[in-house]
Tab-separated table of C-alpha atoms in Angstrom:
chain	number	residue	atom	x	y	z
A	1	UNK	CA	280.658	159.654	66.615
A	2	UNK	CA	282.944	161.745	68.815
A	3	UNK	CA	283.445	164.416	66.145
A	4	UNK	CA	279.730	165.168	65.882
A	5	UNK	CA	279.352	165.132	69.668
A	6	UNK	CA	282.302	167.478	69.979
A	7	UNK	CA	280.657	169.929	67.564
A	8	UNK	CA	277.355	169.696	69.436
A	9	UNK	CA	279.088	170.424	72.753
A	10	UNK	CA	280.704	173.468	71.155
A	11	UNK	CA	277.291	174.730	70.000
A	12	UNK	CA	275.863	174.052	73.472
A	13	UNK	CA	278.526	175.872	75.499
A	14	UNK	CA	279.304	178.721	73.120
A	15	UNK	CA	275.778	179.554	71.892
A	16	UNK	CA	272.859	177.833	73.624
A	17	UNK	CA	274.072	177.958	77.234
A	18	UNK	CA	274.580	181.729	76.983
A	19	UNK	CA	270.899	182.399	76.259
A	20	UNK	CA	268.774	182.882	79.436
A	21	UNK	CA	265.951	180.406	80.029
A	22	UNK	CA	262.462	181.030	81.314
A	23	UNK	CA	262.077	180.668	85.069
A	24	UNK	CA	259.431	177.971	84.599
A	25	UNK	CA	261.888	175.614	82.837
A	26	UNK	CA	263.655	173.245	85.247
A	27	UNK	CA	264.944	170.492	82.972
A	28	UNK	CA	268.570	170.208	81.822
A	29	UNK	CA	269.613	173.562	83.254
A	30	UNK	CA	272.313	174.527	85.747
A	31	UNK	CA	271.150	174.855	89.362
A	32	UNK	CA	267.774	173.316	88.411
A	33	UNK	CA	266.526	169.763	88.749
A	34	UNK	CA	263.485	167.629	89.467
A	35	UNK	CA	263.817	168.826	93.071
A	36	UNK	CA	263.451	172.522	92.205
A	37	UNK	CA	260.600	171.625	89.870
A	38	UNK	CA	258.703	169.745	92.583
A	39	UNK	CA	259.162	172.472	95.226
A	40	UNK	CA	256.788	174.747	93.277
A	41	UNK	CA	253.829	172.447	93.986
A	42	UNK	CA	254.167	171.393	97.647
A	43	UNK	CA	251.047	171.382	99.829
A	44	UNK	CA	248.508	172.281	97.113
A	45	UNK	CA	244.923	171.111	96.996
A	46	UNK	CA	245.304	169.841	93.444
A	47	UNK	CA	248.251	168.990	91.197
A	48	UNK	CA	247.694	168.594	87.442
A	49	UNK	CA	250.296	166.876	85.294
A	50	UNK	CA	250.268	166.876	81.470
A	51	UNK	CA	252.700	165.363	78.993
A	52	UNK	CA	253.600	166.604	75.510
A	53	UNK	CA	253.262	163.870	72.906
A	54	UNK	CA	256.283	163.117	70.663
A	55	UNK	CA	258.162	166.049	72.135
A	56	UNK	CA	261.524	165.701	70.381
A	57	UNK	CA	260.180	164.535	66.964
A	58	UNK	CA	257.901	167.588	66.954
A	59	UNK	CA	260.958	169.854	66.792
A	60	UNK	CA	261.916	169.708	63.120
A	61	UNK	CA	264.884	171.134	61.254
A	62	UNK	CA	262.846	174.191	60.245
A	63	UNK	CA	262.072	175.049	63.883
A	64	UNK	CA	265.682	174.584	64.967
A	65	UNK	CA	266.902	176.732	62.082
A	66	UNK	CA	264.323	179.373	63.042
A	67	UNK	CA	265.664	179.348	66.605
A	68	UNK	CA	269.205	180.188	65.483
A	69	UNK	CA	267.872	182.901	63.194
A	70	UNK	CA	265.877	184.324	66.126
A	71	UNK	CA	269.116	184.432	68.118
A	72	UNK	CA	270.549	186.787	65.486
A	73	UNK	CA	272.435	184.460	63.139
A	74	UNK	CA	272.194	184.884	59.387
A	75	UNK	CA	270.661	182.109	57.344
A	76	UNK	CA	274.077	181.078	56.006
A	77	UNK	CA	275.159	180.401	59.603
A	78	UNK	CA	271.846	179.086	60.936
A	79	UNK	CA	271.680	176.335	58.288
A	80	UNK	CA	274.905	174.485	59.266
A	81	UNK	CA	274.136	174.947	62.971
A	82	UNK	CA	270.687	173.399	62.493
A	83	UNK	CA	272.174	170.557	60.429
A	84	UNK	CA	274.633	169.769	63.227
A	85	UNK	CA	271.851	169.584	65.813
A	86	UNK	CA	269.290	167.537	63.830
A	87	UNK	CA	269.244	164.201	62.052
A	88	UNK	CA	266.704	162.204	60.021
A	89	UNK	CA	265.336	158.783	60.762
A	90	UNK	CA	267.420	156.314	58.769
A	91	UNK	CA	266.920	152.804	57.408
A	92	UNK	CA	269.834	150.385	57.246
A	93	UNK	CA	270.165	148.974	53.719
A	94	UNK	CA	272.672	146.391	52.483
A	95	UNK	CA	273.718	146.756	48.833
A	96	UNK	CA	276.494	144.717	47.185
A	97	UNK	CA	277.659	143.530	50.590
A	98	UNK	CA	277.991	147.070	52.016
A	99	UNK	CA	275.859	148.747	54.667
A	100	UNK	CA	274.210	152.063	53.828
A	101	UNK	CA	272.005	154.306	55.954
A	102	UNK	CA	269.250	155.935	53.913
A	103	UNK	CA	267.263	158.898	55.261
A	104	UNK	CA	263.602	158.086	55.822
A	105	UNK	CA	261.842	161.335	56.587
A	106	UNK	CA	262.673	164.923	57.559
A	107	UNK	CA	265.443	165.975	59.920
A	108	UNK	CA	264.353	166.058	63.574
A	109	UNK	CA	265.848	166.907	66.940
A	110	UNK	CA	267.445	163.670	68.217
A	111	UNK	CA	267.170	162.427	71.777
A	112	UNK	CA	270.512	161.965	73.498
A	113	UNK	CA	272.416	164.673	71.647
A	114	UNK	CA	274.178	167.148	74.000
A	115	UNK	CA	272.536	170.126	72.318
A	116	UNK	CA	268.945	168.810	72.193
A	117	UNK	CA	267.745	169.639	75.760
A	118	UNK	CA	268.945	173.239	75.560
A	119	UNK	CA	267.271	173.669	72.171
A	120	UNK	CA	263.958	172.396	73.550
A	121	UNK	CA	264.121	174.849	76.461
A	122	UNK	CA	264.808	177.780	74.126
A	123	UNK	CA	262.092	176.839	71.642
A	124	UNK	CA	259.585	176.470	74.512
A	125	UNK	CA	260.242	179.946	75.946
A	126	UNK	CA	257.146	181.377	74.306
A	127	UNK	CA	255.095	178.367	75.426
A	128	UNK	CA	256.314	178.895	78.998
A	129	UNK	CA	255.450	182.591	78.924
A	130	UNK	CA	251.906	181.932	77.720
A	131	UNK	CA	251.282	179.122	80.205
A	132	UNK	CA	252.653	181.176	83.094
A	133	UNK	CA	250.286	183.991	82.180
A	134	UNK	CA	247.354	181.577	81.974
A	135	UNK	CA	248.216	179.977	85.323
A	136	UNK	CA	248.468	183.318	87.095
A	137	UNK	CA	245.150	184.444	85.661
A	138	UNK	CA	243.368	181.340	86.972
A	139	UNK	CA	245.243	181.139	90.297
A	140	UNK	CA	247.610	178.241	89.511
A	141	UNK	CA	251.372	177.730	89.664
A	142	UNK	CA	253.155	176.374	86.591
A	143	UNK	CA	256.498	174.686	85.902
A	144	UNK	CA	257.926	172.503	83.128
A	145	UNK	CA	260.535	169.764	83.209
A	146	UNK	CA	261.328	168.775	79.597
A	147	UNK	CA	257.957	167.586	78.231
A	148	UNK	CA	256.173	167.382	81.631
A	149	UNK	CA	253.844	170.309	82.325
A	150	UNK	CA	252.718	170.720	85.946
A	151	UNK	CA	250.038	173.019	87.371
A	152	UNK	CA	248.972	173.250	90.998
A	153	UNK	CA	246.477	175.342	92.914
A	154	UNK	CA	244.350	175.696	96.033
A	155	UNK	CA	241.077	177.284	97.093
A	156	UNK	CA	239.088	178.919	94.307
A	157	UNK	CA	241.406	177.445	91.668
A	158	UNK	CA	239.699	174.071	92.114
A	159	UNK	CA	236.646	175.435	90.324
A	160	UNK	CA	238.674	176.366	87.248
A	161	UNK	CA	240.338	173.023	86.446
A	162	UNK	CA	238.220	172.466	83.327
A	163	UNK	CA	238.878	175.989	82.079
A	164	UNK	CA	242.609	175.498	82.665
A	165	UNK	CA	242.799	172.199	80.782
A	166	UNK	CA	240.867	173.538	77.796
A	167	UNK	CA	243.034	176.645	77.579
A	168	UNK	CA	246.243	174.633	77.960
A	169	UNK	CA	245.290	172.406	75.026
A	170	UNK	CA	244.684	175.453	72.857
A	171	UNK	CA	247.993	177.132	73.755
A	172	UNK	CA	249.998	173.942	73.352
A	173	UNK	CA	248.566	173.257	69.884
A	174	UNK	CA	249.094	176.891	68.874
A	175	UNK	CA	252.791	176.510	69.741
A	176	UNK	CA	253.191	173.453	67.528
A	177	UNK	CA	252.885	170.712	70.182
A	178	UNK	CA	250.204	168.268	71.275
A	179	UNK	CA	249.075	167.092	74.698
A	180	UNK	CA	249.239	163.333	75.193
A	181	UNK	CA	245.625	162.228	75.775
A	182	UNK	CA	246.571	159.271	78.010
A	183	UNK	CA	248.999	161.032	80.349
A	184	UNK	CA	246.925	163.791	81.920
A	185	UNK	CA	246.509	163.323	85.675
A	186	UNK	CA	244.540	165.386	88.192
A	187	UNK	CA	245.810	164.545	91.712
A	188	UNK	CA	243.968	165.902	94.735
A	189	UNK	CA	245.250	166.127	98.304
A	190	UNK	CA	243.490	162.944	99.373
A	191	UNK	CA	245.674	160.921	96.973
A	192	UNK	CA	249.425	160.777	96.487
A	193	UNK	CA	250.558	163.806	94.508
A	194	UNK	CA	253.694	163.277	92.415
A	195	UNK	CA	255.746	165.732	90.401
A	196	UNK	CA	258.636	164.341	88.324
A	197	UNK	CA	258.761	161.221	90.480
A	198	UNK	CA	258.713	162.960	93.873
A	199	UNK	CA	255.784	163.207	96.288
A	200	UNK	CA	254.670	166.752	97.171
A	201	UNK	CA	251.674	166.262	99.482
A	202	UNK	CA	253.309	167.776	102.573
A	203	UNK	CA	256.948	168.090	101.534
A	204	UNK	CA	259.203	166.985	98.708
A	205	UNK	CA	260.114	163.374	99.386
A	206	UNK	CA	261.062	160.136	97.702
A	207	UNK	CA	258.048	157.778	97.313
A	208	UNK	CA	257.690	155.437	100.294
A	209	UNK	CA	257.512	152.252	98.223
A	210	UNK	CA	260.828	153.062	96.566
A	211	UNK	CA	262.483	153.834	99.909
A	212	UNK	CA	261.109	150.609	101.387
A	213	UNK	CA	262.536	148.537	98.543
A	214	UNK	CA	265.877	150.357	98.786
A	215	UNK	CA	266.179	149.628	102.518
A	216	UNK	CA	265.354	145.954	101.884
A	217	UNK	CA	268.103	145.538	99.260
A	218	UNK	CA	270.524	147.498	101.435
A	219	UNK	CA	269.896	145.179	104.367
A	220	UNK	CA	270.283	142.060	102.214
A	221	UNK	CA	273.636	143.228	100.867
A	222	UNK	CA	274.830	144.030	104.406
A	223	UNK	CA	273.950	140.519	105.592
A	224	UNK	CA	274.761	138.287	102.604
A	225	UNK	CA	276.915	140.350	100.261
A	226	UNK	CA	276.191	141.767	96.785
A	227	UNK	CA	276.199	138.436	94.916
A	228	UNK	CA	272.903	137.948	93.088
A	229	UNK	CA	271.416	141.262	94.294
A	230	UNK	CA	269.935	143.915	92.015
A	231	UNK	CA	268.515	147.382	92.473
A	232	UNK	CA	267.349	149.313	89.469
A	233	UNK	CA	268.520	148.707	85.898
A	234	UNK	CA	272.241	148.777	86.745
A	235	UNK	CA	274.309	145.597	86.784
A	236	UNK	CA	276.499	146.704	89.704
A	237	UNK	CA	274.314	146.704	92.804
A	238	UNK	CA	276.891	148.616	94.858
A	239	UNK	CA	276.995	151.465	92.364
A	240	UNK	CA	273.188	151.483	92.179
A	241	UNK	CA	272.830	151.655	95.980
A	242	UNK	CA	275.428	154.387	96.213
A	243	UNK	CA	273.784	156.458	93.479
A	244	UNK	CA	270.322	156.190	94.994
A	245	UNK	CA	271.772	157.110	98.394
A	246	UNK	CA	273.098	160.367	96.956
A	247	UNK	CA	269.693	161.017	95.369
A	248	UNK	CA	267.825	160.394	98.650
A	249	UNK	CA	270.227	162.652	100.548
A	250	UNK	CA	269.709	165.434	97.988
A	251	UNK	CA	265.907	165.251	98.232
A	252	UNK	CA	265.690	164.892	102.020
A	253	UNK	CA	269.035	165.265	103.843
A	254	UNK	CA	267.568	164.269	107.203
A	255	UNK	CA	266.344	160.834	106.148
A	256	UNK	CA	268.628	160.272	103.185
A	257	UNK	CA	272.024	160.906	104.793
A	258	UNK	CA	271.953	157.764	107.037
A	259	UNK	CA	271.070	155.644	103.995
A	260	UNK	CA	273.922	157.186	102.029
A	261	UNK	CA	276.387	156.420	104.817
A	262	UNK	CA	275.346	152.776	104.860
A	263	UNK	CA	275.813	152.560	101.089
A	264	UNK	CA	279.233	154.186	101.369
A	265	UNK	CA	280.334	151.602	103.948
A	266	UNK	CA	279.274	148.837	101.586
A	267	UNK	CA	281.163	150.465	98.734
A	268	UNK	CA	284.312	150.644	100.860
A	269	UNK	CA	283.909	147.020	101.913
A	270	UNK	CA	283.300	145.433	98.513
A	271	UNK	CA	285.492	147.655	96.402
A	272	UNK	CA	288.985	146.990	97.624
A	273	UNK	CA	290.489	147.409	94.141
A	274	UNK	CA	289.069	150.530	92.512
A	275	UNK	CA	288.689	150.440	88.777
A	276	UNK	CA	290.777	152.670	86.564
A	277	UNK	CA	289.232	156.063	86.169
A	278	UNK	CA	287.952	156.706	82.692
A	279	UNK	CA	287.938	160.126	81.063
A	280	UNK	CA	284.887	161.984	82.292
A	281	UNK	CA	282.204	163.650	80.237
A	282	UNK	CA	283.154	166.952	81.879
A	283	UNK	CA	286.685	166.755	80.450
A	284	UNK	CA	285.327	165.941	77.004
A	285	UNK	CA	282.843	168.821	77.137
A	286	UNK	CA	285.438	171.305	78.430
A	287	UNK	CA	287.895	170.463	75.673
A	288	UNK	CA	285.157	170.508	73.026
A	289	UNK	CA	283.924	173.939	74.140
A	290	UNK	CA	287.491	175.254	73.906
A	291	UNK	CA	287.888	173.883	70.387
A	292	UNK	CA	290.478	171.296	71.454
A	293	UNK	CA	290.668	167.592	70.779
A	294	UNK	CA	289.549	165.890	74.018
A	295	UNK	CA	292.248	163.622	75.464
A	296	UNK	CA	292.048	159.984	76.377
A	297	UNK	CA	289.914	157.220	74.961
A	298	UNK	CA	287.041	159.600	74.313
A	299	UNK	CA	288.894	161.091	71.339
A	300	UNK	CA	290.746	158.643	69.168
A	301	UNK	CA	289.444	159.072	65.622
A	302	UNK	CA	290.784	156.417	63.268
A	303	UNK	CA	291.884	157.255	59.783
A	304	UNK	CA	289.263	156.101	57.342
A	305	UNK	CA	290.527	153.890	54.480
A	306	UNK	CA	289.886	155.199	50.996
A	307	UNK	CA	286.582	153.946	49.590
A	308	UNK	CA	286.770	151.187	46.951
A	309	UNK	CA	286.341	152.363	43.358
A	310	UNK	CA	282.837	152.267	42.012
A	311	UNK	CA	282.598	149.511	39.356
A	312	UNK	CA	280.257	151.636	37.236
A	313	UNK	CA	282.711	154.537	37.233
A	314	UNK	CA	285.580	152.164	36.414
A	315	UNK	CA	283.668	150.803	33.392
A	316	UNK	CA	282.884	154.318	32.168
A	317	UNK	CA	286.539	155.310	32.520
A	318	UNK	CA	287.598	152.312	30.419
A	319	UNK	CA	285.092	153.215	27.692
A	320	UNK	CA	286.390	156.773	27.613
A	321	UNK	CA	289.963	155.483	27.340
A	322	UNK	CA	289.026	153.278	24.374
A	323	UNK	CA	287.298	156.204	22.643
A	324	UNK	CA	290.335	158.418	23.083
A	325	UNK	CA	292.623	155.699	21.722
A	326	UNK	CA	290.423	155.220	18.616
A	327	UNK	CA	290.270	158.958	18.004
A	328	UNK	CA	294.043	159.196	18.276
A	329	UNK	CA	294.505	156.440	15.714
A	330	UNK	CA	292.048	158.084	13.304
A	331	UNK	CA	293.710	161.467	13.601
A	332	UNK	CA	297.261	160.069	13.138
A	333	UNK	CA	298.866	161.323	9.774
A	334	UNK	CA	299.806	158.843	6.978
A	335	UNK	CA	303.535	157.957	6.659
A	336	UNK	CA	305.306	160.374	4.271
A	337	UNK	CA	306.337	159.137	0.780
A	338	UNK	CA	309.869	159.419	-0.538
A	339	UNK	CA	310.093	162.777	-2.341
A	340	UNK	CA	311.077	163.163	-6.047
A	341	UNK	CA	310.566	159.453	-6.836
A	342	UNK	CA	307.551	159.017	-9.141
A	343	UNK	CA	305.772	155.664	-9.115
A	344	UNK	CA	306.780	153.286	-11.965
A	345	UNK	CA	304.481	153.007	-15.007
A	346	UNK	CA	301.942	150.216	-15.113
A	347	UNK	CA	303.538	148.593	-18.179
A	348	UNK	CA	306.900	148.293	-16.437
A	349	UNK	CA	305.241	146.810	-13.359
A	350	UNK	CA	303.509	144.158	-15.466
A	351	UNK	CA	306.752	143.317	-17.338
A	352	UNK	CA	308.658	142.893	-14.122
A	353	UNK	CA	305.955	140.670	-12.696
A	354	UNK	CA	305.957	138.548	-15.892
A	355	UNK	CA	309.751	138.223	-15.925
A	356	UNK	CA	309.949	137.233	-12.311
A	357	UNK	CA	310.237	133.448	-11.864
A	358	UNK	CA	307.321	131.893	-10.197
A	359	UNK	CA	307.925	130.224	-6.911
A	360	UNK	CA	308.185	126.474	-7.162
A	361	UNK	CA	305.136	124.732	-5.896
A	362	UNK	CA	305.550	122.347	-3.143
A	363	UNK	CA	302.878	120.092	-4.733
A	364	UNK	CA	304.201	117.048	-6.696
A	365	UNK	CA	302.822	115.949	-10.131
A	366	UNK	CA	300.914	112.632	-9.908
A	367	UNK	CA	302.760	109.737	-11.674
A	368	UNK	CA	299.753	108.460	-13.627
A	369	UNK	CA	299.426	111.762	-15.516
A	370	UNK	CA	302.999	111.446	-16.746
A	371	UNK	CA	302.304	107.834	-17.821
A	372	UNK	CA	299.196	108.901	-19.732
A	373	UNK	CA	301.130	111.578	-21.622
A	374	UNK	CA	303.838	109.076	-22.632
A	375	UNK	CA	301.252	106.492	-23.744
A	376	UNK	CA	299.447	109.140	-25.829
A	377	UNK	CA	302.722	110.139	-27.500
A	378	UNK	CA	303.487	106.529	-28.387
A	379	UNK	CA	299.972	106.069	-29.741
A	380	UNK	CA	300.321	108.858	-32.329
A	381	UNK	CA	303.694	107.686	-33.687
A	382	UNK	CA	302.272	105.331	-36.431
A	383	UNK	CA	300.176	108.065	-37.957
A	384	UNK	CA	301.474	110.530	-40.555
A	385	UNK	CA	303.240	113.381	-38.738
A	386	UNK	CA	302.981	111.375	-35.547
A	387	UNK	CA	306.614	111.787	-34.451
A	388	UNK	CA	306.349	115.588	-34.663
A	389	UNK	CA	303.085	115.600	-32.718
A	390	UNK	CA	304.505	113.194	-30.107
A	391	UNK	CA	307.661	115.277	-29.674
A	392	UNK	CA	305.633	118.485	-29.248
A	393	UNK	CA	303.442	116.842	-26.671
A	394	UNK	CA	306.377	115.559	-24.634
A	395	UNK	CA	308.231	118.880	-24.928
A	396	UNK	CA	305.312	120.950	-23.690
A	397	UNK	CA	304.496	118.568	-20.835
A	398	UNK	CA	308.012	118.156	-19.481
A	399	UNK	CA	308.848	121.846	-19.881
A	400	UNK	CA	305.755	122.730	-17.805
A	401	UNK	CA	306.609	120.008	-15.290
A	402	UNK	CA	310.108	121.404	-14.935
A	403	UNK	CA	308.833	124.878	-14.155
A	404	UNK	CA	306.652	123.520	-11.361
């Protein structure tokens, strides 16, 4: 979602990045890294590492909104800013062949959003202040990298480790967080002391096992080529070796620079055709902070097709159309009658109907009825007055038959 990411970069560079951080925070900040975090704990008698449980899900929409309000924004402005920087857990649901994403819980600070690390550092400013005060009181040094809390001390501080841990749990819970019970480590000088992945017993250095494995893969690639070789999660072993070489040179330039040079020679040897350069994240962030549409493939929003009509709404619209049509027919006026022409009297209407000839019937008279009438007329002839009766019968029958 490049549009949402663009908005989050704008919030990061125009609002969050302008607020000063606490000196104890070393994660996701300019000029600070795991190296600066580890330098605070070199050569100590004891190093204590704690981890905050469910760090990002603990920061809810209400806390993010409260942060923007604490920065001086009115609630009408803090609400949309907090909505841009948080999202709920969603469940994917398929209904009528279409995918829908339904919210399942409150809005939380998502991992991976450009604005999330800066928000965590700003929300934890009070936590950092309280833990720094506690550490100084008990003779410890304190630093934080994201959700990793590190304390270190020497001399008399060793006697106060229990007091420190108990007080840290109380402060962390008072600030709305929780210490992970399975990730608390107390590392003394006799063991390997690590801070954010770097050893700090005598100096900040890359762990020996990792360096040993890196040198082994580097030597194999130099002898047999990169085919079938892997180092780290990356698929391109050359890129992985080159990236780790830069990391080793940053931590310890004296021992890391020769390794970096070897990796660079391999990169020059096995990358004769460089790949096309893709638009960088820096260009996207710079354009987003300036309110411009980032160029290149990182910003190509497609026009969304109009959504299909809802069948329920279509059915309701048809019912409304039928109701309006019926109401229009009911309210339509009757056709006007011809003025000054009174209706004819009932007697005249009946006379006209009686005088009108009836339509001939298409049904024919059966022949046997006619034969019966003639036989009956002949039968009454011998009787007195028979001819008159026979003539009347024949006249009435044939006159009726003629009309039909």
